[in-house]
Each structure stands twice: as C-alpha cells, then as structure tokens.
Tab-separated table of N, CA and C in Angstrom:
chain	number	residue	atom	x	y	z
E	4	UNK	N	26.875	5.372	-13.150
E	4	UNK	CA	27.276	6.942	-12.327
E	4	UNK	C	26.345	8.085	-13.533
E	5	UNK	N	26.174	8.183	-14.937
E	5	UNK	CA	25.429	8.681	-15.312
E	5	UNK	C	24.112	8.826	-14.861
E	6	UNK	N	23.532	7.859	-14.494
E	6	UNK	CA	21.982	7.607	-14.120
E	6	UNK	C	21.933	8.300	-12.719
E	7	UNK	N	22.993	8.121	-11.850
E	7	UNK	CA	22.722	8.471	-10.518
E	7	UNK	C	22.529	10.431	-10.418
E	8	UNK	N	23.486	10.308	-11.395
E	8	UNK	CA	23.446	12.040	-11.431
E	8	UNK	C	22.530	12.684	-11.903
E	9	UNK	N	21.998	11.969	-13.088
E	9	UNK	CA	20.483	12.127	-13.774
E	9	UNK	C	19.290	11.990	-12.631
E	10	UNK	N	19.273	11.358	-11.745
E	10	UNK	CA	18.308	11.029	-10.564
E	10	UNK	C	17.980	12.313	-9.534
E	11	UNK	N	19.517	12.479	-9.043
E	11	UNK	CA	19.846	13.605	-8.353
E	11	UNK	C	19.612	14.832	-8.900
E	12	UNK	N	20.066	15.291	-9.864
E	12	UNK	CA	19.275	16.285	-11.129
E	12	UNK	C	18.025	16.550	-10.604
E	13	UNK	N	16.958	15.530	-11.159
E	13	UNK	CA	16.049	15.614	-11.282
E	13	UNK	C	14.848	15.746	-10.240
E	14	UNK	N	15.675	15.027	-9.076
E	14	UNK	CA	15.199	15.249	-7.474
E	14	UNK	C	15.408	16.602	-7.255
E	15	UNK	N	16.475	17.248	-7.307
E	15	UNK	CA	16.733	18.671	-7.208
E	15	UNK	C	16.042	19.374	-8.339
E	16	UNK	N	15.744	19.372	-9.223
E	16	UNK	CA	14.757	20.065	-10.180
E	16	UNK	C	13.344	19.929	-9.635
E	17	UNK	N	12.444	19.325	-9.035
E	17	UNK	CA	11.392	19.155	-8.596
E	17	UNK	C	11.076	20.151	-7.715
E	18	UNK	N	11.474	20.691	-6.650
E	18	UNK	CA	11.158	22.193	-5.689
E	18	UNK	C	11.079	23.244	-6.387
E	19	UNK	N	12.225	23.055	-7.354
E	19	UNK	CA	11.926	24.544	-8.603
E	19	UNK	C	10.767	24.510	-9.387
E	20	UNK	N	10.577	23.137	-10.162
E	20	UNK	CA	9.172	22.885	-10.624
E	20	UNK	C	7.684	23.089	-9.918
E	21	UNK	N	8.055	22.584	-8.807
E	21	UNK	CA	6.777	22.817	-7.744
E	21	UNK	C	6.750	24.578	-7.899
E	22	UNK	N	7.781	25.601	-7.199
E	22	UNK	CA	7.475	26.604	-7.455
E	22	UNK	C	7.418	27.526	-8.580
E	23	UNK	N	7.928	26.800	-9.537
E	23	UNK	CA	7.112	27.360	-10.892
E	23	UNK	C	5.659	27.353	-11.019
E	24	UNK	N	5.211	26.144	-10.708
E	24	UNK	CA	3.820	25.782	-10.973
E	24	UNK	C	3.051	26.426	-10.198
E	25	UNK	N	3.556	26.910	-8.505
E	25	UNK	CA	2.882	27.646	-7.521
E	25	UNK	C	2.553	29.113	-8.013
E	26	UNK	N	3.816	29.313	-9.003
E	26	UNK	CA	3.471	31.453	-9.348
E	26	UNK	C	3.082	31.506	-10.617
E	27	UNK	N	3.207	30.417	-11.209
E	27	UNK	CA	2.870	30.567	-13.113
E	27	UNK	C	1.561	29.795	-13.243
E	28	UNK	N	0.819	28.961	-12.592
E	28	UNK	CA	0.060	27.946	-13.148
E	28	UNK	C	-1.019	27.499	-12.008
E	29	UNK	N	-0.981	27.174	-10.814
E	29	UNK	CA	-1.885	27.046	-9.904
E	29	UNK	C	-1.010	27.187	-8.283
E	30	UNK	N	-1.622	28.105	-7.632
E	30	UNK	CA	-0.819	27.451	-6.396
E	30	UNK	C	-0.859	26.260	-5.613
E	31	UNK	N	0.013	26.139	-4.771
E	31	UNK	CA	0.323	25.017	-4.004
E	31	UNK	C	-0.937	24.342	-3.379
E	32	UNK	N	-1.577	24.992	-2.661
E	32	UNK	CA	-2.982	24.464	-2.051
E	32	UNK	C	-4.196	23.859	-3.100
E	33	UNK	N	-4.118	24.872	-3.728
E	33	UNK	CA	-5.281	24.322	-4.868
E	33	UNK	C	-4.539	23.243	-5.763
E	34	UNK	N	-3.433	23.043	-5.814
E	34	UNK	CA	-2.945	21.748	-6.608
E	34	UNK	C	-3.273	20.536	-6.007
E	35	UNK	N	-2.980	20.658	-4.714
E	35	UNK	CA	-3.151	19.811	-3.455
E	35	UNK	C	-4.297	19.424	-3.724
E	36	UNK	N	-5.130	20.143	-3.745
E	36	UNK	CA	-6.987	19.893	-3.504
E	36	UNK	C	-7.287	19.167	-5.016
E	37	UNK	N	-6.504	19.675	-5.791
E	37	UNK	CA	-7.162	19.221	-7.020
E	37	UNK	C	-6.534	17.502	-7.499
E	38	UNK	N	-5.407	17.458	-6.922
E	38	UNK	CA	-4.814	16.219	-6.685
E	38	UNK	C	-5.506	15.154	-5.647
E	39	UNK	N	-6.189	15.541	-4.548
E	39	UNK	CA	-6.736	14.993	-3.842
E	39	UNK	C	-8.188	14.452	-4.827
E	40	UNK	N	-8.633	15.216	-5.364
E	40	UNK	CA	-9.865	15.327	-5.523
E	40	UNK	C	-10.109	14.595	-6.459
E	41	UNK	N	-8.644	14.258	-7.938
E	41	UNK	CA	-8.567	13.796	-8.860
E	41	UNK	C	-8.144	12.241	-8.501
E	42	UNK	N	-7.472	11.928	-7.461
E	42	UNK	CA	-7.181	10.611	-7.260
E	42	UNK	C	-8.521	9.792	-6.003
E	43	UNK	N	-9.014	10.885	-5.406
E	43	UNK	CA	-10.118	10.680	-4.626
E	43	UNK	C	-9.917	10.332	-3.417
E	44	UNK	N	-8.248	10.829	-3.176
E	44	UNK	CA	-8.012	10.750	-1.648
E	44	UNK	C	-9.027	11.462	-0.612
E	45	UNK	N	-9.925	12.303	-0.989
E	45	UNK	CA	-10.503	13.438	-0.304
E	45	UNK	C	-11.673	12.586	0.478
E	46	UNK	N	-11.978	11.579	-0.494
E	46	UNK	CA	-12.933	10.818	-0.010
E	46	UNK	C	-12.790	9.991	1.186
E	47	UNK	N	-11.561	9.348	1.305
E	47	UNK	CA	-11.206	8.667	2.830
E	47	UNK	C	-12.007	9.155	4.010
E	48	UNK	N	-12.034	10.455	3.927
E	48	UNK	CA	-12.743	10.706	5.598
E	48	UNK	C	-13.831	10.521	5.292
E	49	UNK	N	-14.636	10.549	4.488
E	49	UNK	CA	-15.920	10.422	3.943
E	49	UNK	C	-17.086	8.839	4.190
E	50	UNK	N	-15.496	7.974	3.197
E	50	UNK	CA	-16.669	6.838	3.037
E	50	UNK	C	-16.180	5.846	4.569
E	51	UNK	N	-15.463	6.447	5.695
E	51	UNK	CA	-15.459	5.643	6.790
E	51	UNK	C	-13.859	4.795	6.901
E	52	UNK	N	-13.301	4.999	6.023
E	52	UNK	CA	-12.119	4.496	5.817
E	52	UNK	C	-10.860	4.798	7.270
E	53	UNK	N	-11.427	6.058	7.489
E	53	UNK	CA	-10.175	6.458	8.707
E	53	UNK	C	-10.970	5.684	9.900
E	54	UNK	N	-11.919	5.752	9.962
E	54	UNK	CA	-12.709	4.613	11.290
E	54	UNK	C	-12.221	3.676	11.199
E	55	UNK	N	-12.145	2.859	9.781
E	55	UNK	CA	-12.188	1.427	10.018
E	55	UNK	C	-10.343	1.182	10.065
E	56	UNK	N	-9.496	2.102	10.027
E	56	UNK	CA	-8.356	2.415	10.490
E	56	UNK	C	-8.121	2.665	12.006
E	57	UNK	N	-8.785	3.375	12.253
E	57	UNK	CA	-8.361	3.969	13.643
E	57	UNK	C	-8.975	2.934	14.606
E	58	UNK	N	-10.148	2.087	13.986
E	58	UNK	CA	-10.354	0.767	14.922
E	58	UNK	C	-9.526	-0.467	15.003
E	59	UNK	N	-8.661	-0.323	13.461
E	59	UNK	CA	-7.521	-1.367	13.695
E	59	UNK	C	-6.323	-1.165	14.512
E	60	UNK	N	-6.349	0.481	14.467
E	60	UNK	CA	-5.249	0.606	15.284
E	60	UNK	C	-5.655	0.191	16.846
E	61	UNK	N	-7.223	0.195	17.376
E	61	UNK	CA	-7.323	0.113	18.500
E	61	UNK	C	-7.137	-1.303	18.553
E	62	UNK	N	-7.373	-2.060	18.237
E	62	UNK	CA	-7.643	-3.425	17.848
E	62	UNK	C	-6.030	-3.643	18.265
E	63	UNK	N	-5.279	-3.480	17.638
E	63	UNK	CA	-3.556	-3.770	17.800
E	63	UNK	C	-3.023	-3.512	18.990
E	64	UNK	N	-3.731	-1.930	19.928
E	64	UNK	CA	-2.935	-1.480	20.796
E	64	UNK	C	-3.633	-2.637	22.037
E	65	UNK	N	-4.710	-2.959	21.845
E	65	UNK	CA	-5.437	-3.877	22.706
E	65	UNK	C	-4.937	-5.397	22.676
E	66	UNK	N	-4.700	-5.988	21.585
E	66	UNK	CA	-3.985	-7.339	21.235
E	66	UNK	C	-2.859	-7.050	20.404
E	67	UNK	N	-2.173	-6.525	21.446
E	67	UNK	CA	-0.579	-6.690	20.345
E	67	UNK	C	-0.045	-7.692	19.581
E	68	UNK	N	0.093	-8.713	20.481
E	68	UNK	CA	0.876	-9.926	19.944
E	68	UNK	C	0.470	-10.713	18.559
E	69	UNK	N	-0.803	-11.123	18.617
E	69	UNK	CA	-1.331	-11.882	17.672
E	69	UNK	C	-2.752	-11.342	17.336
E	70	UNK	N	-3.061	-10.132	17.737
E	70	UNK	CA	-4.150	-9.733	17.254
E	70	UNK	C	-5.499	-10.079	17.542
E	71	UNK	N	-6.630	-9.769	16.906
E	71	UNK	CA	-7.947	-10.106	16.856
E	71	UNK	C	-8.309	-11.113	15.852
E	72	UNK	N	-7.538	-11.436	15.050
E	72	UNK	CA	-7.947	-12.415	14.035
E	72	UNK	C	-8.827	-11.994	12.769
E	73	UNK	N	-9.089	-12.478	11.935
E	73	UNK	CA	-9.630	-12.314	10.576
E	73	UNK	C	-10.895	-12.405	10.971
E	74	UNK	N	-11.748	-13.001	11.861
E	74	UNK	CA	-13.072	-13.221	11.792
E	74	UNK	C	-13.853	-11.960	12.871
E	75	UNK	N	-12.906	-11.250	13.302
E	75	UNK	CA	-13.839	-10.025	14.078
E	75	UNK	C	-13.858	-9.198	13.324
E	76	UNK	N	-12.310	-8.410	12.906
E	76	UNK	CA	-12.062	-7.378	12.224
E	76	UNK	C	-12.406	-6.163	12.465
E	77	UNK	N	-12.633	-5.329	11.511
E	77	UNK	CA	-13.248	-3.681	11.790
E	77	UNK	C	-14.599	-3.750	12.042
E	78	UNK	N	-15.793	-4.731	11.910
E	78	UNK	CA	-16.894	-4.225	11.690
E	78	UNK	C	-17.403	-5.071	13.047
E	79	UNK	N	-17.246	-4.410	14.520
E	79	UNK	CA	-17.239	-5.160	15.603
E	79	UNK	C	-19.094	-4.406	15.929
E	80	UNK	N	-20.196	-5.259	16.252
E	80	UNK	CA	-21.549	-5.194	16.680
E	80	UNK	C	-22.282	-4.269	15.675
E	81	UNK	N	-21.350	-3.620	14.796
E	81	UNK	CA	-22.260	-2.620	14.352
E	81	UNK	C	-22.618	-2.513	12.769
E	82	UNK	N	-21.584	-3.766	12.162
E	82	UNK	CA	-21.298	-4.404	10.802
E	82	UNK	C	-22.010	-5.582	10.384
E	83	UNK	N	-22.331	-5.591	8.991
E	83	UNK	CA	-23.186	-6.903	8.584
E	83	UNK	C	-21.753	-7.590	8.088
E	84	UNK	N	-21.313	-8.707	8.376
E	84	UNK	CA	-20.419	-9.653	7.925
E	84	UNK	C	-21.090	-10.459	6.394
E	85	UNK	N	-20.712	-9.662	5.767
E	85	UNK	CA	-21.407	-10.180	4.436
E	85	UNK	C	-20.402	-11.014	3.788
E	86	UNK	N	-18.972	-10.999	3.704
E	86	UNK	CA	-17.959	-11.928	3.419
E	86	UNK	C	-16.799	-11.578	4.382
E	87	UNK	N	-16.022	-12.195	4.072
E	87	UNK	CA	-14.543	-11.886	4.694
E	87	UNK	C	-13.881	-10.731	4.198
E	88	UNK	N	-14.162	-10.696	3.383
E	88	UNK	CA	-13.767	-9.098	2.688
E	88	UNK	C	-14.080	-7.965	3.219
E	89	UNK	N	-15.538	-7.762	3.620
E	89	UNK	CA	-16.145	-6.699	4.170
E	89	UNK	C	-15.781	-6.608	5.374
E	90	UNK	N	-15.504	-7.537	6.189
E	90	UNK	CA	-15.032	-7.353	7.673
E	90	UNK	C	-13.385	-6.941	7.939
E	91	UNK	N	-12.716	-6.573	6.716
E	91	UNK	CA	-11.413	-5.849	6.951
E	91	UNK	C	-11.815	-4.644	7.313
E	92	UNK	N	-10.128	-4.229	6.882
E	92	UNK	CA	-10.159	-2.424	7.784
E	92	UNK	C	-9.423	-1.764	6.502
E	93	UNK	N	-9.473	-2.642	5.197
E	93	UNK	CA	-9.025	-1.699	3.787
E	93	UNK	C	-8.192	-1.287	4.174
E	94	UNK	N	-6.464	-1.530	4.397
E	94	UNK	CA	-5.772	-1.025	4.913
E	94	UNK	C	-4.974	-2.733	4.987
E	95	UNK	N	-3.758	-2.265	4.065
E	95	UNK	CA	-2.691	-4.094	3.887
E	95	UNK	C	-2.150	-3.842	5.533
E	96	UNK	N	-1.591	-2.500	6.003
E	96	UNK	CA	-0.571	-2.526	7.182
E	96	UNK	C	-1.493	-2.743	8.356
E	97	UNK	N	-2.866	-1.707	8.435
E	97	UNK	CA	-3.363	-1.817	9.417
E	97	UNK	C	-4.193	-3.387	9.660
E	98	UNK	N	-4.470	-4.177	8.635
E	98	UNK	CA	-5.284	-5.326	8.264
E	98	UNK	C	-4.245	-6.241	9.134
E	99	UNK	N	-2.727	-6.165	8.846
E	99	UNK	CA	-1.775	-7.269	9.437
E	99	UNK	C	-1.714	-6.768	10.835
E	100	UNK	N	-1.510	-5.431	11.227
E	100	UNK	CA	-1.295	-5.291	12.680
E	100	UNK	C	-2.647	-5.594	13.467
E	101	UNK	N	-4.237	-5.301	12.794
E	101	UNK	CA	-5.213	-5.324	13.754
E	101	UNK	C	-5.358	-6.768	14.098
E	102	UNK	N	-5.543	-7.529	12.681
E	102	UNK	CA	-5.659	-9.122	12.646
E	102	UNK	C	-4.657	-10.005	13.689
E	103	UNK	N	-3.597	-9.581	13.201
E	103	UNK	CA	-2.493	-10.581	13.342
E	103	UNK	C	-1.436	-9.710	14.113
E	104	UNK	N	-1.478	-8.531	14.572
E	104	UNK	CA	-0.689	-8.660	15.728
E	104	UNK	C	0.663	-8.464	14.926
E	105	UNK	N	1.384	-7.770	16.077
E	105	UNK	CA	3.177	-7.936	15.928
E	105	UNK	C	3.778	-9.015	15.014
E	106	UNK	N	3.054	-10.352	15.081
E	106	UNK	CA	3.653	-11.866	14.642
E	106	UNK	C	3.215	-11.577	13.210
E	107	UNK	N	2.106	-11.092	12.978
E	107	UNK	CA	1.546	-10.810	11.179
E	107	UNK	C	2.525	-9.988	10.686
E	108	UNK	N	2.429	-8.697	11.514
E	108	UNK	CA	3.009	-7.619	11.027
E	108	UNK	C	4.749	-7.913	10.351
E	109	UNK	N	5.590	-8.489	11.652
E	109	UNK	CA	6.663	-9.275	11.375
E	109	UNK	C	6.714	-9.947	10.121
E	110	UNK	N	5.782	-11.085	9.842
E	110	UNK	CA	5.569	-11.831	9.115
E	110	UNK	C	5.680	-10.903	7.596
E	111	UNK	N	4.723	-10.047	7.420
E	111	UNK	CA	4.521	-9.413	6.123
E	111	UNK	C	5.808	-8.586	5.772
E	112	UNK	N	6.252	-7.787	6.708
E	112	UNK	CA	7.399	-7.182	6.567
E	112	UNK	C	8.650	-7.895	6.308
E	113	UNK	N	9.013	-9.193	6.660
E	113	UNK	CA	9.808	-10.035	5.926
E	113	UNK	C	9.424	-10.497	4.517
E	114	UNK	N	8.634	-10.908	4.382
E	114	UNK	CA	7.673	-11.075	2.958
E	114	UNK	C	8.436	-9.611	1.966
E	115	UNK	N	7.822	-8.518	2.863
E	115	UNK	CA	8.174	-7.090	1.676
E	115	UNK	C	9.674	-7.179	1.665
E	116	UNK	N	10.798	-7.466	2.687
E	116	UNK	CA	11.781	-7.404	2.473
E	116	UNK	C	12.613	-8.295	1.591
E	117	UNK	N	11.989	-9.305	1.289
E	117	UNK	CA	12.386	-10.344	0.592
E	117	UNK	C	12.021	-10.051	-0.849
E	118	UNK	N	10.864	-9.472	-1.238
E	118	UNK	CA	10.583	-8.853	-2.817
E	118	UNK	C	11.472	-7.775	-2.660
E	119	UNK	N	11.539	-6.780	-1.643
E	119	UNK	CA	12.806	-6.107	-2.146
E	119	UNK	C	13.989	-6.277	-2.682
E	120	UNK	N	14.276	-7.686	-1.727
E	120	UNK	CA	15.654	-7.974	-2.384
E	120	UNK	C	16.000	-8.440	-3.629
E	121	UNK	N	14.497	-8.253	-4.578
E	121	UNK	CA	14.826	-8.736	-5.845
E	121	UNK	C	15.058	-7.869	-6.508
E	122	UNK	N	15.025	-6.230	-6.061
E	122	UNK	CA	15.660	-5.263	-6.861
E	122	UNK	C	17.123	-4.685	-6.726
E	123	UNK	N	17.818	-5.903	-5.788
E	123	UNK	CA	18.938	-5.888	-5.695
E	123	UNK	C	20.093	-5.656	-7.174
E	124	UNK	N	19.614	-6.299	-7.956
E	124	UNK	CA	20.345	-6.247	-9.088
E	124	UNK	C	19.183	-6.342	-10.314
E	125	UNK	N	18.661	-5.068	-10.381
E	125	UNK	CA	17.566	-4.702	-11.139
E	125	UNK	C	17.603	-4.904	-12.618
E	126	UNK	N	17.017	-5.621	-13.391
E	126	UNK	CA	16.889	-5.295	-14.797
E	126	UNK	C	15.508	-5.149	-15.413
E	127	UNK	N	15.593	-4.226	-16.573
E	127	UNK	CA	14.273	-3.706	-17.154
E	127	UNK	C	13.059	-4.636	-16.923
E	128	UNK	N	13.504	-5.818	-17.429
E	128	UNK	CA	12.548	-7.072	-17.488
E	128	UNK	C	12.174	-7.199	-16.108
E	129	UNK	N	12.674	-7.245	-14.878
E	129	UNK	CA	12.797	-7.728	-13.703
E	129	UNK	C	11.586	-6.393	-13.107
E	130	UNK	N	11.880	-5.255	-13.330
E	130	UNK	CA	11.423	-3.856	-12.747
E	130	UNK	C	10.049	-4.000	-13.377
E	131	UNK	N	10.119	-4.577	-14.571
E	131	UNK	CA	8.882	-4.502	-15.092
E	131	UNK	C	7.449	-5.456	-15.116
E	132	UNK	N	8.124	-6.693	-14.671
E	132	UNK	CA	7.264	-7.615	-14.384
E	132	UNK	C	7.049	-7.344	-12.660
E	133	UNK	N	7.543	-6.893	-11.745
E	133	UNK	CA	7.269	-6.514	-10.471
E	133	UNK	C	6.499	-5.210	-10.109
E	134	UNK	N	6.287	-4.327	-11.690
E	134	UNK	CA	4.796	-3.514	-11.171
E	134	UNK	C	4.086	-4.169	-10.763
E	135	UNK	N	3.668	-5.473	-11.176
E	135	UNK	CA	2.194	-5.589	-10.886
E	135	UNK	C	2.233	-5.951	-9.661
E	136	UNK	N	2.704	-6.921	-8.944
E	136	UNK	CA	2.779	-6.693	-7.321
E	136	UNK	C	2.814	-5.429	-6.887
E	137	UNK	N	3.718	-4.678	-7.063
E	137	UNK	CA	3.715	-3.522	-6.387
E	137	UNK	C	2.543	-2.439	-6.599
E	138	UNK	N	1.707	-2.815	-7.825
E	138	UNK	CA	0.415	-1.799	-7.703
E	138	UNK	C	-0.479	-2.622	-6.720
E	139	UNK	N	-0.225	-3.916	-6.835
E	139	UNK	CA	-1.152	-4.802	-5.717
E	139	UNK	C	-1.181	-4.170	-4.698
E	140	UNK	N	0.460	-3.992	-4.004
E	140	UNK	CA	0.442	-3.451	-2.706
E	140	UNK	C	-0.052	-2.257	-2.319
E	141	UNK	N	0.461	-1.213	-3.291
E	141	UNK	CA	0.129	0.280	-3.040
E	141	UNK	C	-1.608	0.058	-3.393
E	142	UNK	N	-2.529	-0.491	-4.155
E	142	UNK	CA	-3.677	-0.079	-4.152
E	142	UNK	C	-4.093	-0.677	-2.770
E	143	UNK	N	-3.566	-1.711	-1.848
E	143	UNK	CA	-4.038	-2.341	-0.849
E	143	UNK	C	-3.841	-1.474	0.310
E	144	UNK	N	-3.049	-0.412	0.154
E	144	UNK	CA	-2.997	0.774	1.227
E	144	UNK	C	-4.219	1.491	1.481
E	145	UNK	N	-5.219	1.437	0.410
E	145	UNK	CA	-6.781	1.998	0.852
E	145	UNK	C	-7.737	0.796	0.193
E	146	UNK	N	-7.662	-0.401	0.352
E	146	UNK	CA	-8.554	-1.523	-0.103
E	146	UNK	C	-8.027	-2.750	0.365
E	147	UNK	N	-8.762	-3.696	0.154
E	147	UNK	CA	-8.089	-5.562	0.522
E	147	UNK	C	-7.729	-5.941	-0.931
E	148	UNK	N	-7.168	-5.558	-1.804
E	148	UNK	CA	-6.687	-6.481	-2.743
E	148	UNK	C	-5.607	-7.075	-2.846
E	149	UNK	N	-4.917	-7.117	-1.803
E	149	UNK	CA	-3.953	-8.379	-1.556
E	149	UNK	C	-4.613	-9.329	-0.819
E	150	UNK	N	-5.745	-9.486	-0.535
E	150	UNK	CA	-6.377	-10.334	-0.214
E	150	UNK	C	-7.337	-11.295	-1.060
E	151	UNK	N	-7.606	-10.518	-1.997
E	151	UNK	CA	-8.719	-11.552	-3.174
E	151	UNK	C	-7.947	-12.434	-3.867
E	152	UNK	N	-8.303	-13.843	-4.089
E	152	UNK	CA	-7.918	-14.903	-4.429
E	152	UNK	C	-7.469	-14.418	-5.927
E	153	UNK	N	-7.960	-13.553	-6.554
E	153	UNK	CA	-7.228	-13.644	-8.116
E	153	UNK	C	-6.117	-12.680	-8.227
E	154	UNK	N	-6.373	-11.705	-7.116
E	154	UNK	CA	-5.015	-10.884	-6.760
E	154	UNK	C	-3.544	-11.126	-6.503
E	155	UNK	N	-4.074	-12.775	-5.738
E	155	UNK	CA	-2.756	-13.578	-4.733
E	155	UNK	C	-2.015	-13.889	-6.032
E	156	UNK	N	-3.064	-14.493	-7.034
E	156	UNK	CA	-2.546	-15.628	-7.804
E	156	UNK	C	-1.706	-14.806	-8.814
E	157	UNK	N	-2.217	-13.590	-9.103
E	157	UNK	CA	-1.310	-12.652	-10.164
E	157	UNK	C	-0.085	-12.223	-9.719
E	158	UNK	N	-0.231	-11.796	-8.103
E	158	UNK	CA	0.985	-11.559	-7.361
E	158	UNK	C	1.767	-12.670	-6.863
E	159	UNK	N	1.598	-13.874	-6.862
E	159	UNK	CA	2.697	-14.955	-7.019
E	159	UNK	C	2.983	-14.975	-7.925
E	160	UNK	N	2.376	-15.388	-9.220
E	160	UNK	CA	3.142	-15.637	-10.321
E	160	UNK	C	4.107	-14.622	-10.814
E	161	UNK	N	3.641	-13.638	-10.960
E	161	UNK	CA	4.555	-12.148	-11.020
E	161	UNK	C	5.828	-12.274	-10.277
E	162	UNK	N	6.078	-12.244	-9.109
E	162	UNK	CA	7.192	-12.170	-8.067
E	162	UNK	C	7.605	-14.148	-8.390
E	163	UNK	N	7.150	-14.851	-8.983
E	163	UNK	CA	7.850	-16.308	-9.256
E	163	UNK	C	9.101	-16.080	-10.385
E	164	UNK	N	8.219	-15.171	-11.562
E	164	UNK	CA	8.522	-14.884	-12.456
E	164	UNK	C	9.576	-14.072	-12.576
E	165	UNK	N	9.759	-13.489	-11.609
E	165	UNK	CA	10.864	-12.136	-11.451
E	165	UNK	C	11.708	-12.616	-10.755
E	166	UNK	N	11.650	-13.739	-9.749
E	166	UNK	CA	12.712	-14.651	-9.016
E	166	UNK	C	13.635	-15.516	-9.762
E	167	UNK	N	12.984	-16.032	-11.155
E	167	UNK	CA	14.020	-16.787	-12.067
E	167	UNK	C	15.173	-16.025	-12.808
E	168	UNK	N	16.202	-16.599	-12.885
E	168	UNK	CA	17.613	-16.065	-12.992
E	168	UNK	C	17.795	-15.905	-14.244
E	169	UNK	N	16.969	-16.107	-15.262
E	169	UNK	CA	16.836	-15.890	-16.732
E	169	UNK	C	16.669	-14.386	-16.488
E	170	UNK	N	15.805	-14.029	-16.211
E	170	UNK	CA	14.968	-12.557	-16.296
E	170	UNK	C	16.003	-11.205	-15.737
C-alpha cells in the first residue's frame, strides 16, 4: 500500500517538476529538442527509418494476413540485400506486421503477453533478470536486435531463468 501511494505521489509530482524545469531551467520545447538530440531520435527521419517503416506499413496493408515474408522486406528493388538483417524494417512491430502480417503480429503479441505474465508476482531478482529481454525489445523498436542470434540467445536464457520458480 505504501509503495502504491509513493508511486502515485511521484506520478503526480512529474508535471509539477516539468513546470519548474520549464520556468527555471530550460523551456519544454528546448528540453524536448535536447532530449531528441541526446537520444539521437532526431536522426530517425534523416537516416531513412521512417521511410522503411512506411514501406512496412504499406506491405502490411497490401498483404495483411501473412505479410510479404522475410525475403522481400523493406528494400524492394532499390536496395541491396547484403544479409538478412539489411532487408528488415528496423522496427520489431513493423517487421512482424510487414513480414508476417496479422498471423505473425498476433503470435508476437501472445509472446509479449506471456513474458508480461512473469511480472504478475514480481520479485527484485525476477525484475532484474527481465531487464535484459526488455532492453532488447525496446532497442528493437528502432533496429533489428531481436533477430540477431546472439541477442536471441541472451533473450531466451534470461526469460528461462526468470521463469524458474526459485527466483
């Protein structure tokens, strides 16, 4: 109960903190611009990822049930397939939608639901163990990390450890 009240208090203090930062440190638009620059999110439009994501959405709308497959991918006609990763959409959700359609997206969402069920009875060890899979999933929102073999091995190992009843 105490933790819930503390969390609600912190969430309520965030807007007040942002207002104080806005008036005494840095205006919010400049703060957002600085954040975008530091996290390199401002480069998303410049490096072609938004275009790749648009192609993924286009492929999904044309082939909604099973997608276009992993062999076609984002670079159709104008890109060079150097390896399987170069031909991806560089976003895990767009990848599942464009390459595998609704079938793949539902399978992935089911997987996420199962991983999320590990948080039903969280312990400090379990949450700490699941940070690596969560980081891989979050990084995969802007790249292909989820599909790299070394990342998949670590992802599966950490989920398997978190599923053990002793943790």
